Amino acid sequence: MVEDSLSPAAITNGLATRFIGQEVTCYPSLPSTNDVAKRRAKEGDKEGTVIITEEQTAGRGRIGRSWLTPRGSIALSIILYPPLAYLPSLIMVASLAVAYSIEQVTNLKVQLKWPNDVLLNGKKVCGILVESDVRGDKVDYAVIGIGLNVNLKLSEFPQIAPMATSLSWELGREVSRREMVQSLLAQAEKLYLALAAGDSVFKQWRDRLVTLGKEVQVSSGETTCKGVAESVAADGSLLLRQPDGSLLKIVAGDVTLRR
Ligand code: BTN
């Protein structure tokens, strides 16, 4: 077993950030870190506050799905108060921060799949759920929720094993969650601050998407479309070239690579 304390002191000690992760609350168990982070944001907690838990009992994924967080995973949420223009970029900030931190800590090669999946060898290792409250043209708060499978034996979770993986499963050894969290928070702050400087975050995200140029099937609600994932727009939507030549802009959906 690697040394693996997720106490606030262990996380903040030596953390090279200005505000993300400088306030941390750790729980042994929670239904969902995003729910606590949203409540704490409404109460006006500091920007960059992180809520983290050892396990979630009702972790939430996109489009009403559930997210499994047994012990050995990382489940955390970051509170932000961004300008409205940054909102579509938060998923890019989070995906890239996860990718860069995995690569920094483990040397594993990460792929990003539109819209928010982080993959290792084609299997999902992390899920991201960004939630926000907007009034008029003002963002009351945004919460970036990140669930990362770190030290999970996939053989113990047959329900997700066909499509999921973990860092330890890929590496054949355990990984320090403290190191992962610190790297992730530092990368997230760097990328978040870079949003002010223009479109570099968007370009980094676009260039990392394994989805682009591939024949895909996209399910969005009740509808399914096929085509070539041609590009992404700066607002994060996917541009799908359909068999009849038309270009379809897809804001939310699930992508399956067809070959
Ligand atoms: C997805 O892939 O559908 C997104 C999964 C997001 C899971 C994380 S774990 C931390 C945070 N709290 C939640 O309840 N969900 C997010």
XYZ file of C-alpha atoms and ligand atoms in Angstrom:
275
model
C 0.000 0.000 0.000
C 1.344 3.492 -0.853
C 1.170 6.237 1.787
C -2.128 7.832 0.979
C -3.507 10.409 3.372
C -6.163 12.737 1.981
C -6.323 15.083 4.983
C -6.508 18.855 4.290
C -2.961 19.257 5.672
C -1.575 16.495 3.437
C -3.143 18.149 0.391
C -2.286 21.785 1.126
C 1.247 21.064 2.359
C 3.521 21.917 -0.569
C 0.600 22.603 -2.922
C 1.869 25.058 -5.526
C -1.355 27.012 -6.129
C -2.643 30.472 -5.294
C -6.261 29.585 -4.584
C -7.394 26.195 -5.922
C -7.059 23.738 -3.037
C -5.868 26.247 -0.470
C -9.115 25.521 1.428
C -9.938 21.808 1.574
C -12.611 19.851 3.422
C -12.220 16.062 3.523
C -15.045 13.678 4.388
C -14.872 9.934 5.083
C -18.096 9.426 3.115
C -20.599 11.647 1.280
C -23.515 11.124 -1.068
C -21.929 13.497 -3.639
C -19.083 16.052 -3.418
C -20.830 18.184 -6.058
C -23.889 18.549 -3.835
C -21.807 19.713 -0.866
C -19.751 22.041 -3.085
C -22.934 23.602 -4.521
C -24.317 24.219 -1.038
C -21.014 25.676 0.140
C -20.798 27.907 -2.971
C -24.307 29.265 -2.236
C -23.050 30.076 1.254
C -20.208 32.069 -0.345
C -17.202 29.845 0.354
C -13.889 31.036 -1.092
C -13.073 30.490 -4.749
C -10.919 27.398 -5.170
C -12.346 25.583 -2.140
C -12.131 21.808 -2.629
C -14.523 19.224 -1.222
C -13.113 15.710 -1.246
C -14.335 12.374 0.050
C -13.014 8.847 0.513
C -16.207 7.385 -0.973
C -19.498 8.556 -2.468
C -22.746 6.765 -1.813
C -24.759 8.627 -4.491
C -22.133 9.949 -6.908
C -23.715 11.589 -9.937
C -22.626 11.463 -13.562
C -23.812 13.286 -16.668
C -27.379 12.977 -17.941
C -28.744 11.580 -14.704
C -26.344 8.641 -14.550
C -24.769 7.412 -11.341
C -21.028 7.357 -10.678
C -19.374 4.654 -8.626
C -16.801 5.898 -6.064
C -15.511 3.101 -3.857
C -12.524 3.626 -1.532
C -9.278 3.985 -3.438
C -10.794 6.471 -5.895
C -10.610 10.235 -5.920
C -13.902 12.151 -5.809
C -13.552 15.899 -5.480
C -15.300 19.127 -6.391
C -13.795 22.584 -6.904
C -15.822 25.770 -6.276
C -15.306 28.585 -8.808
C -16.925 31.951 -9.538
C -16.027 32.414 -13.217
C -17.274 35.048 -15.654
C -20.042 33.758 -17.942
C -17.680 33.581 -20.927
C -15.548 30.941 -19.155
C -18.367 28.460 -18.527
C -18.054 26.380 -21.724
C -14.303 26.119 -21.145
C -14.499 24.584 -17.673
C -14.919 21.076 -19.078
C -11.770 21.674 -21.173
C -9.848 22.937 -18.140
C -10.910 19.902 -16.105
C -10.227 17.306 -18.832
C -6.779 18.706 -19.596
C -5.897 19.038 -15.898
C -6.749 15.361 -15.387
C -4.802 14.306 -18.482
C -1.695 16.331 -17.627
C -1.672 15.239 -13.980
C -2.038 11.536 -14.851
C 0.830 11.874 -17.304
C 2.954 13.782 -14.786
C 2.429 11.325 -11.924
C 2.282 7.993 -13.788
C 3.715 8.517 -17.296
C 0.632 6.749 -18.701
C -0.619 8.132 -22.033
C -4.087 9.644 -21.778
C -6.723 10.154 -24.471
C -9.675 12.579 -24.275
C -13.006 11.599 -25.802
C -15.652 14.211 -26.497
C -17.356 15.582 -24.459
C -15.802 14.770 -21.070
C -14.254 11.320 -20.926
C -10.649 10.691 -19.970
C -9.445 7.326 -21.281
C -6.498 4.992 -20.805
C -6.098 2.385 -23.542
C -9.651 3.185 -24.701
C -11.283 2.684 -21.285
C -12.720 5.371 -19.041
C -10.543 6.264 -16.044
C -12.205 9.540 -15.058
C -15.538 11.324 -15.318
C -16.158 15.055 -15.023
C -19.378 16.802 -14.105
C -19.489 20.608 -14.307
C -22.542 22.208 -12.718
C -23.334 25.896 -12.453
C -25.986 28.372 -11.465
C -26.425 31.319 -13.808
C -28.660 34.331 -13.244
C -28.998 36.660 -16.226
C -25.470 37.212 -17.411
C -23.866 36.413 -14.048
C -22.583 33.043 -12.878
C -23.506 32.618 -9.209
C -21.102 29.686 -8.989
C -19.648 26.773 -10.928
C -18.559 23.459 -9.513
C -16.127 21.131 -11.281
C -16.664 17.565 -10.037
C -13.975 15.015 -10.856
C -14.123 11.272 -10.252
C -10.838 9.461 -10.899
C -10.336 5.706 -10.591
C -6.961 5.495 -8.900
C -6.438 2.307 -6.871
C -9.350 0.127 -8.001
C -9.163 -3.578 -8.768
C -11.496 -3.763 -11.722
C -12.003 -7.484 -11.120
C -13.993 -6.446 -8.003
C -16.341 -4.264 -10.085
C -17.702 -6.426 -12.894
C -20.516 -3.918 -13.551
C -18.040 -1.318 -14.881
C -15.066 -3.500 -15.843
C -15.943 -3.766 -19.577
C -15.693 0.004 -20.119
C -13.678 1.329 -17.167
C -10.141 1.158 -15.894
C -8.013 2.613 -13.096
C -4.487 3.935 -12.766
C -3.359 0.974 -10.636
C -4.991 -1.513 -13.024
C -3.052 -0.074 -15.976
C 0.237 0.274 -14.081
C 0.218 -2.906 -12.015
C 1.007 -0.919 -8.867
C -0.769 1.518 -6.584
C -0.522 5.283 -7.022
C -0.425 7.982 -4.328
C -3.811 9.730 -4.343
C -2.250 12.678 -2.500
C 0.272 13.165 -5.314
C -2.505 12.846 -7.901
C -4.741 15.381 -6.119
C -1.929 17.915 -5.716
C -0.894 17.630 -9.347
C -4.517 17.816 -10.512
C -5.262 20.973 -8.497
C -2.071 22.685 -9.683
C -2.841 21.854 -13.332
C -6.456 23.000 -12.933
C -5.389 26.384 -11.578
C -2.793 26.896 -14.322
C -5.356 26.142 -17.037
C -8.112 28.172 -15.358
C -5.830 31.218 -15.162
C -4.858 30.664 -18.810
C -8.488 31.192 -19.879
C -7.980 34.931 -19.496
C -5.257 34.829 -22.159
C -7.483 33.591 -25.026
C -7.998 30.332 -26.873
C -4.939 28.270 -25.928
C -6.919 25.983 -23.602
C -9.456 25.295 -26.352
C -6.666 24.447 -28.811
C -4.925 22.105 -26.355
C -8.242 20.343 -25.685
C -9.184 20.082 -29.381
C -5.773 18.704 -30.299
C -6.082 15.955 -27.669
C -9.530 14.668 -28.679
C -9.241 11.145 -30.070
C -12.767 11.596 -31.425
C -11.874 13.995 -34.231
C -11.542 12.645 -37.753
C -13.252 9.369 -36.744
C -16.502 7.814 -37.863
C -18.769 8.028 -34.849
C -22.262 7.448 -33.602
C -23.591 10.133 -31.278
C -26.575 9.530 -29.011
C -28.236 12.604 -27.639
C -31.473 12.028 -25.728
C -33.733 9.909 -27.946
C -31.817 10.620 -31.145
C -28.786 8.937 -32.631
C -26.731 10.362 -35.487
C -23.884 8.944 -37.496
C -21.110 10.714 -39.332
C -17.544 11.905 -39.106
C -16.575 13.942 -36.048
C -15.097 16.792 -38.030
C -14.282 19.383 -35.407
C -15.286 21.067 -32.182
C -16.412 24.655 -31.690
C -15.012 27.006 -29.055
C -18.185 26.501 -26.984
C -17.259 22.798 -26.713
C -19.917 21.474 -29.091
C -19.121 18.728 -31.608
C -19.407 19.353 -35.357
C -20.566 16.155 -37.067
C -20.350 15.759 -40.859
C -23.400 13.657 -41.740
C -23.585 11.183 -44.650
C -25.702 13.717 -46.661
C -22.872 16.279 -46.373
C -24.564 18.553 -43.846
C -22.791 19.694 -40.686
C -24.609 19.092 -37.403
C -23.682 20.926 -34.208
C -24.132 18.698 -31.141
C -24.080 20.333 -27.722
C -24.430 17.217 -25.541
C -24.282 13.511 -26.254
C -22.405 10.258 -25.996
C -19.963 9.240 -28.678
C -19.181 5.705 -29.814
C -16.253 5.308 -32.186
C -17.426 3.121 -35.068
C -14.030 1.753 -36.016
C -19.640 11.278 -15.970
O -18.726 10.738 -16.594
O -20.832 11.033 -16.235
C -19.311 12.273 -14.885
C -18.965 11.642 -13.569
C -18.576 12.679 -12.526
C -18.292 12.074 -11.170
C -17.770 13.088 -10.180
S -17.143 12.336 -8.719
C -17.041 13.877 -7.928
C -18.273 14.645 -8.310
N -19.394 14.321 -7.445
C -20.384 13.722 -8.105
O -21.462 13.330 -7.588
N -20.069 13.580 -9.393
C -18.763 14.138 -9.687
